[in-house]
Amino acid sequence: MPGTREMRELMERLDAVVASARRAEERAAEWSARQFVGRADEGRIVARTDALGTLVALDIHPLSRKRLDARRLADEITAAVIMAEQAATAARDELMNGSRP
Protein backbone atom coordinates (compact mmCIF):
# COMPACT_ATOMS: atom_id res chain seq x y z
CA MET A 1 0.00 0.00 0.00
CA PRO A 2 1.46 3.38 -0.94
CA GLY A 3 2.69 5.67 1.82
CA THR A 4 1.51 9.23 2.41
CA ARG A 5 4.24 10.73 0.24
CA GLU A 6 3.56 8.36 -2.65
CA MET A 7 -0.17 9.00 -2.35
CA ARG A 8 0.40 12.76 -2.45
CA GLU A 9 2.59 12.39 -5.56
CA LEU A 10 -0.04 10.24 -7.25
CA MET A 11 -2.73 12.79 -6.45
CA GLU A 12 -0.55 15.60 -7.82
CA ARG A 13 0.00 13.67 -11.04
CA LEU A 14 -3.72 12.96 -11.32
CA ASP A 15 -4.48 16.67 -10.80
CA ALA A 16 -1.98 17.56 -13.54
CA VAL A 17 -3.58 15.09 -15.95
CA VAL A 18 -7.06 16.42 -15.21
CA ALA A 19 -5.89 20.03 -15.69
CA SER A 20 -4.22 19.12 -18.98
CA ALA A 21 -7.39 17.40 -20.21
CA ARG A 22 -9.45 20.44 -19.24
CA ARG A 23 -7.12 22.76 -21.18
CA ALA A 24 -7.30 20.47 -24.22
CA GLU A 25 -11.12 20.49 -24.06
CA GLU A 26 -11.14 24.29 -23.87
CA ARG A 27 -8.81 24.60 -26.89
CA ALA A 28 -10.95 22.13 -28.86
CA ALA A 29 -14.12 24.08 -28.03
CA GLU A 30 -12.50 27.35 -29.13
CA TRP A 31 -11.25 25.76 -32.35
CA SER A 32 -14.63 24.21 -33.19
CA ALA A 33 -16.37 27.59 -32.86
CA ARG A 34 -13.96 29.34 -35.25
CA GLN A 35 -14.46 30.12 -38.90
CA PHE A 36 -11.65 30.08 -41.42
CA VAL A 37 -11.32 32.40 -44.39
CA GLY A 38 -9.92 32.00 -47.88
CA ARG A 39 -9.76 34.83 -50.40
CA ALA A 40 -9.36 34.95 -54.16
CA ASP A 41 -9.65 37.44 -57.03
CA GLU A 42 -7.70 40.09 -55.09
CA GLY A 43 -9.88 39.57 -52.03
CA ARG A 44 -13.17 40.08 -53.83
CA ILE A 45 -14.21 36.46 -53.34
CA VAL A 46 -14.30 35.34 -49.71
CA ALA A 47 -15.07 31.79 -48.59
CA ARG A 48 -15.66 30.89 -44.95
CA THR A 49 -15.58 27.37 -43.55
CA ASP A 50 -16.21 25.96 -40.12
CA ALA A 51 -13.56 24.06 -38.18
CA LEU A 52 -14.25 20.89 -40.17
CA GLY A 53 -13.75 22.66 -43.49
CA THR A 54 -17.45 22.80 -44.40
CA LEU A 55 -18.34 25.87 -46.43
CA VAL A 56 -20.58 28.16 -44.36
CA ALA A 57 -20.45 31.40 -46.38
CA LEU A 58 -19.37 32.63 -49.77
CA ASP A 59 -19.20 36.32 -50.64
CA ILE A 60 -18.66 37.35 -54.25
CA HIS A 61 -18.15 41.02 -55.02
CA PRO A 62 -20.23 42.29 -57.95
CA LEU A 63 -17.02 43.29 -59.77
CA SER A 64 -15.89 39.65 -59.78
CA ARG A 65 -19.24 38.58 -61.23
CA LYS A 66 -18.98 41.21 -63.90
CA ARG A 67 -15.37 40.86 -65.02
CA LEU A 68 -14.82 37.08 -64.76
CA ASP A 69 -16.35 34.59 -67.16
CA ALA A 70 -18.06 31.53 -65.69
CA ARG A 71 -14.94 29.36 -65.86
CA ARG A 72 -12.63 31.89 -64.17
CA LEU A 73 -15.28 32.70 -61.58
CA ALA A 74 -15.58 29.00 -60.74
CA ASP A 75 -11.80 28.68 -60.51
CA GLU A 76 -11.54 31.68 -58.19
CA ILE A 77 -14.37 30.41 -55.98
CA THR A 78 -12.67 27.02 -55.79
CA ALA A 79 -9.36 28.65 -54.87
CA ALA A 80 -10.99 30.64 -52.05
CA VAL A 81 -12.73 27.55 -50.67
CA ILE A 82 -9.52 25.50 -50.79
CA MET A 83 -7.63 28.23 -48.92
CA ALA A 84 -10.29 28.32 -46.20
CA GLU A 85 -10.23 24.51 -45.94
CA GLN A 86 -6.44 24.56 -45.66
CA ALA A 87 -6.61 27.16 -42.90
CA ALA A 88 -9.07 24.95 -41.00
CA THR A 89 -6.81 21.92 -41.46
CA ALA A 90 -3.74 23.85 -40.32
CA ALA A 91 -5.57 25.04 -37.20
CA ARG A 92 -6.69 21.47 -36.45
CA ASP A 93 -3.16 20.16 -36.88
CA GLU A 94 -1.82 22.90 -34.61
CA LEU A 95 -4.44 22.01 -32.01
CA MET A 96 -3.61 18.31 -32.19
CA ASN A 97 0.15 18.88 -32.01
CA GLY A 98 -0.28 21.34 -29.16
CA SER A 99 -2.31 18.81 -27.17
CA ARG A 100 0.49 16.26 -27.09
CA PRO A 101 2.84 16.24 -24.13
Coordinates of N, CA and C in Angstrom, one line a residue:
M1 N 0.8 -1.2 0.0 CA 0.0 0.0 0.0 C 0.9 1.2 0.0
P2 N 0.6 2.2 -0.9 CA 1.5 3.4 -0.9 C 1.4 4.2 0.3
G3 N 2.6 4.8 0.7 CA 2.7 5.7 1.8 C 2.1 7.0 1.5
T4 N 2.1 7.9 2.5 CA 1.5 9.2 2.4 C 2.2 10.0 1.3
R5 N 3.5 10.0 1.3 CA 4.2 10.7 0.2 C 3.9 10.2 -1.2
E6 N 3.9 8.9 -1.3 CA 3.6 8.4 -2.6 C 2.1 8.7 -3.1
M7 N 1.2 8.7 -2.1 CA -0.2 9.0 -2.3 C -0.3 10.5 -2.8
R8 N 0.4 11.3 -2.1 CA 0.4 12.8 -2.4 C 0.9 13.0 -3.9
E9 N 2.0 12.3 -4.2 CA 2.6 12.4 -5.6 C 1.6 11.9 -6.6
L10 N 1.0 10.8 -6.3 CA 0.0 10.2 -7.2 C -1.2 11.2 -7.4
M11 N -1.6 11.8 -6.4 CA -2.7 12.8 -6.5 C -2.3 14.0 -7.3
E12 N -1.1 14.5 -7.1 CA -0.6 15.6 -7.8 C -0.5 15.3 -9.3
R13 N 0.0 14.1 -9.6 CA 0.0 13.7 -11.0 C -1.4 13.6 -11.6
L14 N -2.3 13.0 -10.9 CA -3.7 13.0 -11.3 C -4.3 14.4 -11.5
D15 N -4.0 15.3 -10.6 CA -4.5 16.7 -10.8 C -3.9 17.3 -12.1
A16 N -2.6 17.0 -12.3 CA -2.0 17.6 -13.5 C -2.6 17.0 -14.8
V17 N -2.9 15.7 -14.8 CA -3.6 15.1 -16.0 C -5.0 15.7 -16.2
V18 N -5.7 15.8 -15.1 CA -7.1 16.4 -15.2 C -7.0 17.8 -15.7
A19 N -6.0 18.6 -15.2 CA -5.9 20.0 -15.7 C -5.5 20.1 -17.2
S20 N -4.6 19.2 -17.6 CA -4.2 19.1 -19.0 C -5.4 18.7 -19.9
A21 N -6.2 17.8 -19.4 CA -7.4 17.4 -20.2 C -8.4 18.6 -20.3
R22 N -8.5 19.3 -19.2 CA -9.5 20.4 -19.2 C -9.0 21.5 -20.2
R23 N -7.7 21.8 -20.2 CA -7.1 22.8 -21.2 C -7.3 22.3 -22.6
A24 N -7.1 21.0 -22.9 CA -7.3 20.5 -24.2 C -8.8 20.6 -24.7
E25 N -9.7 20.3 -23.7 CA -11.1 20.5 -24.1 C -11.5 21.9 -24.4
E26 N -10.9 22.9 -23.6 CA -11.1 24.3 -23.9 C -10.6 24.7 -25.2
R27 N -9.4 24.3 -25.6 CA -8.8 24.6 -26.9 C -9.7 24.0 -28.0
A28 N -10.1 22.8 -27.8 CA -10.9 22.1 -28.9 C -12.3 22.9 -29.0
A29 N -12.9 23.3 -27.9 CA -14.1 24.1 -28.0 C -13.9 25.4 -28.7
E30 N -12.8 26.1 -28.4 CA -12.5 27.4 -29.1 C -12.3 27.1 -30.6
W31 N -11.5 26.1 -31.0 CA -11.3 25.8 -32.3 C -12.5 25.4 -33.1
S32 N -13.4 24.6 -32.5 CA -14.6 24.2 -33.2 C -15.6 25.4 -33.4
A33 N -15.5 26.4 -32.7 CA -16.4 27.6 -32.9 C -15.8 28.6 -33.9
R34 N -14.6 28.4 -34.3 CA -14.0 29.3 -35.2 C -14.5 29.1 -36.7
Q35 N -14.3 30.2 -37.5 CA -14.5 30.1 -38.9 C -13.1 30.5 -39.6
F36 N -12.9 29.9 -40.7 CA -11.7 30.1 -41.4 C -11.9 30.7 -42.8
V37 N -11.1 31.6 -43.2 CA -11.3 32.4 -44.4 C -10.3 32.1 -45.5
G38 N -10.8 32.1 -46.7 CA -9.9 32.0 -47.9 C -10.4 33.1 -48.8
R39 N -9.4 33.7 -49.5 CA -9.8 34.8 -50.4 C -9.2 34.6 -51.8
A40 N -9.9 35.1 -52.8 CA -9.4 35.0 -54.2 C -9.8 36.2 -54.9
D41 N -9.3 36.3 -56.2 CA -9.6 37.4 -57.0 C -9.4 38.8 -56.3
E42 N -8.2 38.9 -55.8 CA -7.7 40.1 -55.1 C -8.6 40.4 -53.9
G43 N -9.1 39.4 -53.2 CA -9.9 39.6 -52.0 C -11.4 39.8 -52.3
R44 N -11.8 39.8 -53.5 CA -13.2 40.1 -53.8 C -14.1 38.8 -53.7
I45 N -13.5 37.7 -53.6 CA -14.2 36.5 -53.3 C -13.7 35.9 -52.0
V46 N -14.7 35.8 -51.1 CA -14.3 35.3 -49.7 C -15.1 34.1 -49.4
A47 N -14.4 33.0 -49.0 CA -15.1 31.8 -48.6 C -14.8 31.6 -47.1
R48 N -15.8 31.2 -46.4 CA -15.7 30.9 -44.9 C -16.1 29.4 -44.7
T49 N -15.2 28.7 -43.9 CA -15.6 27.4 -43.5 C -15.6 27.3 -42.0
D50 N -16.3 26.2 -41.6 CA -16.2 26.0 -40.1 C -14.9 25.2 -39.8
A51 N -14.8 24.7 -38.6 CA -13.6 24.1 -38.2 C -13.3 22.8 -38.9
L52 N -14.4 22.1 -39.4 CA -14.2 20.9 -40.2 C -14.0 21.1 -41.6
G53 N -14.0 22.4 -42.1 CA -13.8 22.7 -43.5 C -15.0 22.7 -44.3
T54 N -16.2 22.7 -43.7 CA -17.4 22.8 -44.4 C -17.7 24.3 -44.7
L55 N -18.1 24.5 -46.0 CA -18.3 25.9 -46.4 C -19.6 26.4 -45.7
V56 N -19.4 27.6 -45.1 CA -20.6 28.2 -44.4 C -21.0 29.5 -45.0
A57 N -20.1 30.1 -45.7 CA -20.4 31.4 -46.4 C -19.5 31.6 -47.6
L58 N -20.1 32.3 -48.6 CA -19.4 32.6 -49.8 C -19.8 34.0 -50.2
D59 N -18.9 34.9 -50.2 CA -19.2 36.3 -50.6 C -18.5 36.6 -51.9
I60 N -19.2 37.0 -52.9 CA -18.7 37.3 -54.2 C -19.0 38.8 -54.6
H61 N -18.0 39.6 -54.7 CA -18.2 41.0 -55.0 C -18.8 41.1 -56.4
P62 N -19.6 42.1 -56.6 CA -20.2 42.3 -57.9 C -19.2 42.5 -59.1
L63 N -18.1 43.1 -58.8 CA -17.0 43.3 -59.8 C -16.5 41.9 -60.3
S64 N -16.4 41.0 -59.4 CA -15.9 39.6 -59.8 C -16.9 39.0 -60.7
R65 N -18.2 39.2 -60.4 CA -19.2 38.6 -61.2 C -19.2 39.2 -62.6
K66 N -18.9 40.5 -62.6 CA -19.0 41.2 -63.9 C -17.8 40.9 -64.8
R67 N -16.6 40.9 -64.2 CA -15.4 40.9 -65.0 C -14.9 39.4 -65.3
L68 N -15.3 38.5 -64.5 CA -14.8 37.1 -64.8 C -15.9 36.3 -65.5
D69 N -15.4 35.5 -66.5 CA -16.3 34.6 -67.2 C -16.7 33.4 -66.2
A70 N -17.6 32.6 -66.6 CA -18.1 31.5 -65.7 C -16.9 30.6 -65.3
R71 N -16.0 30.3 -66.2 CA -14.9 29.4 -65.9 C -14.0 30.0 -64.8
R72 N -13.6 31.2 -65.1 CA -12.6 31.9 -64.2 C -13.3 32.2 -62.8
L73 N -14.6 32.5 -62.8 CA -15.3 32.7 -61.6 C -15.3 31.4 -60.8
A74 N -15.6 30.3 -61.4 CA -15.6 29.0 -60.7 C -14.2 28.7 -60.2
D75 N -13.2 28.9 -61.0 CA -11.8 28.7 -60.5 C -11.4 29.5 -59.3
E76 N -11.8 30.8 -59.3 CA -11.5 31.7 -58.2 C -12.3 31.3 -56.9
I77 N -13.6 30.9 -57.1 CA -14.4 30.4 -56.0 C -13.7 29.2 -55.4
T78 N -13.3 28.2 -56.2 CA -12.7 27.0 -55.8 C -11.4 27.3 -55.0
A79 N -10.6 28.3 -55.5 CA -9.4 28.7 -54.9 C -9.6 29.2 -53.5
A80 N -10.6 30.1 -53.4 CA -11.0 30.6 -52.1 C -11.4 29.6 -51.1
V81 N -12.2 28.6 -51.5 CA -12.7 27.6 -50.7 C -11.6 26.7 -50.2
I82 N -10.7 26.3 -51.1 CA -9.5 25.5 -50.8 C -8.6 26.2 -49.7
M83 N -8.4 27.5 -49.9 CA -7.6 28.2 -48.9 C -8.3 28.2 -47.5
A84 N -9.6 28.4 -47.5 CA -10.3 28.3 -46.2 C -10.2 26.9 -45.6
E85 N -10.4 25.9 -46.4 CA -10.2 24.5 -45.9 C -8.8 24.2 -45.4
Q86 N -7.8 24.8 -46.1 CA -6.4 24.6 -45.7 C -6.2 25.3 -44.3
A87 N -6.8 26.4 -44.2 CA -6.6 27.2 -42.9 C -7.3 26.4 -41.8
A88 N -8.4 25.8 -42.0 CA -9.1 24.9 -41.0 C -8.2 23.7 -40.7
T89 N -7.7 23.1 -41.7 CA -6.8 21.9 -41.5 C -5.6 22.3 -40.7
A90 N -4.9 23.4 -41.0 CA -3.7 23.9 -40.3 C -4.0 24.1 -38.9
A91 N -5.2 24.8 -38.6 CA -5.6 25.0 -37.2 C -5.8 23.7 -36.4
R92 N -6.5 22.8 -37.1 CA -6.7 21.5 -36.5 C -5.4 20.8 -36.1
D93 N -4.5 20.8 -37.1 CA -3.2 20.2 -36.9 C -2.4 20.8 -35.7
E94 N -2.5 22.1 -35.7 CA -1.8 22.9 -34.6 C -2.4 22.5 -33.3
L95 N -3.7 22.4 -33.2 CA -4.4 22.0 -32.0 C -4.0 20.6 -31.6
M96 N -4.0 19.7 -32.5 CA -3.6 18.3 -32.2 C -2.2 18.2 -31.7
N97 N -1.3 18.9 -32.4 CA 0.2 18.9 -32.0 C 0.4 19.6 -30.7
G98 N -0.4 20.6 -30.4 CA -0.3 21.3 -29.2 C -0.8 20.6 -28.0
S99 N -1.7 19.6 -28.3 CA -2.3 18.8 -27.2 C -1.4 17.7 -26.7
R100 N -0.4 17.4 -27.5 CA 0.5 16.3 -27.1 C 1.5 16.7 -26.1
P101 N 1.8 15.9 -25.1 CA 2.8 16.2 -24.1 C 4.2 16.4 -24.7

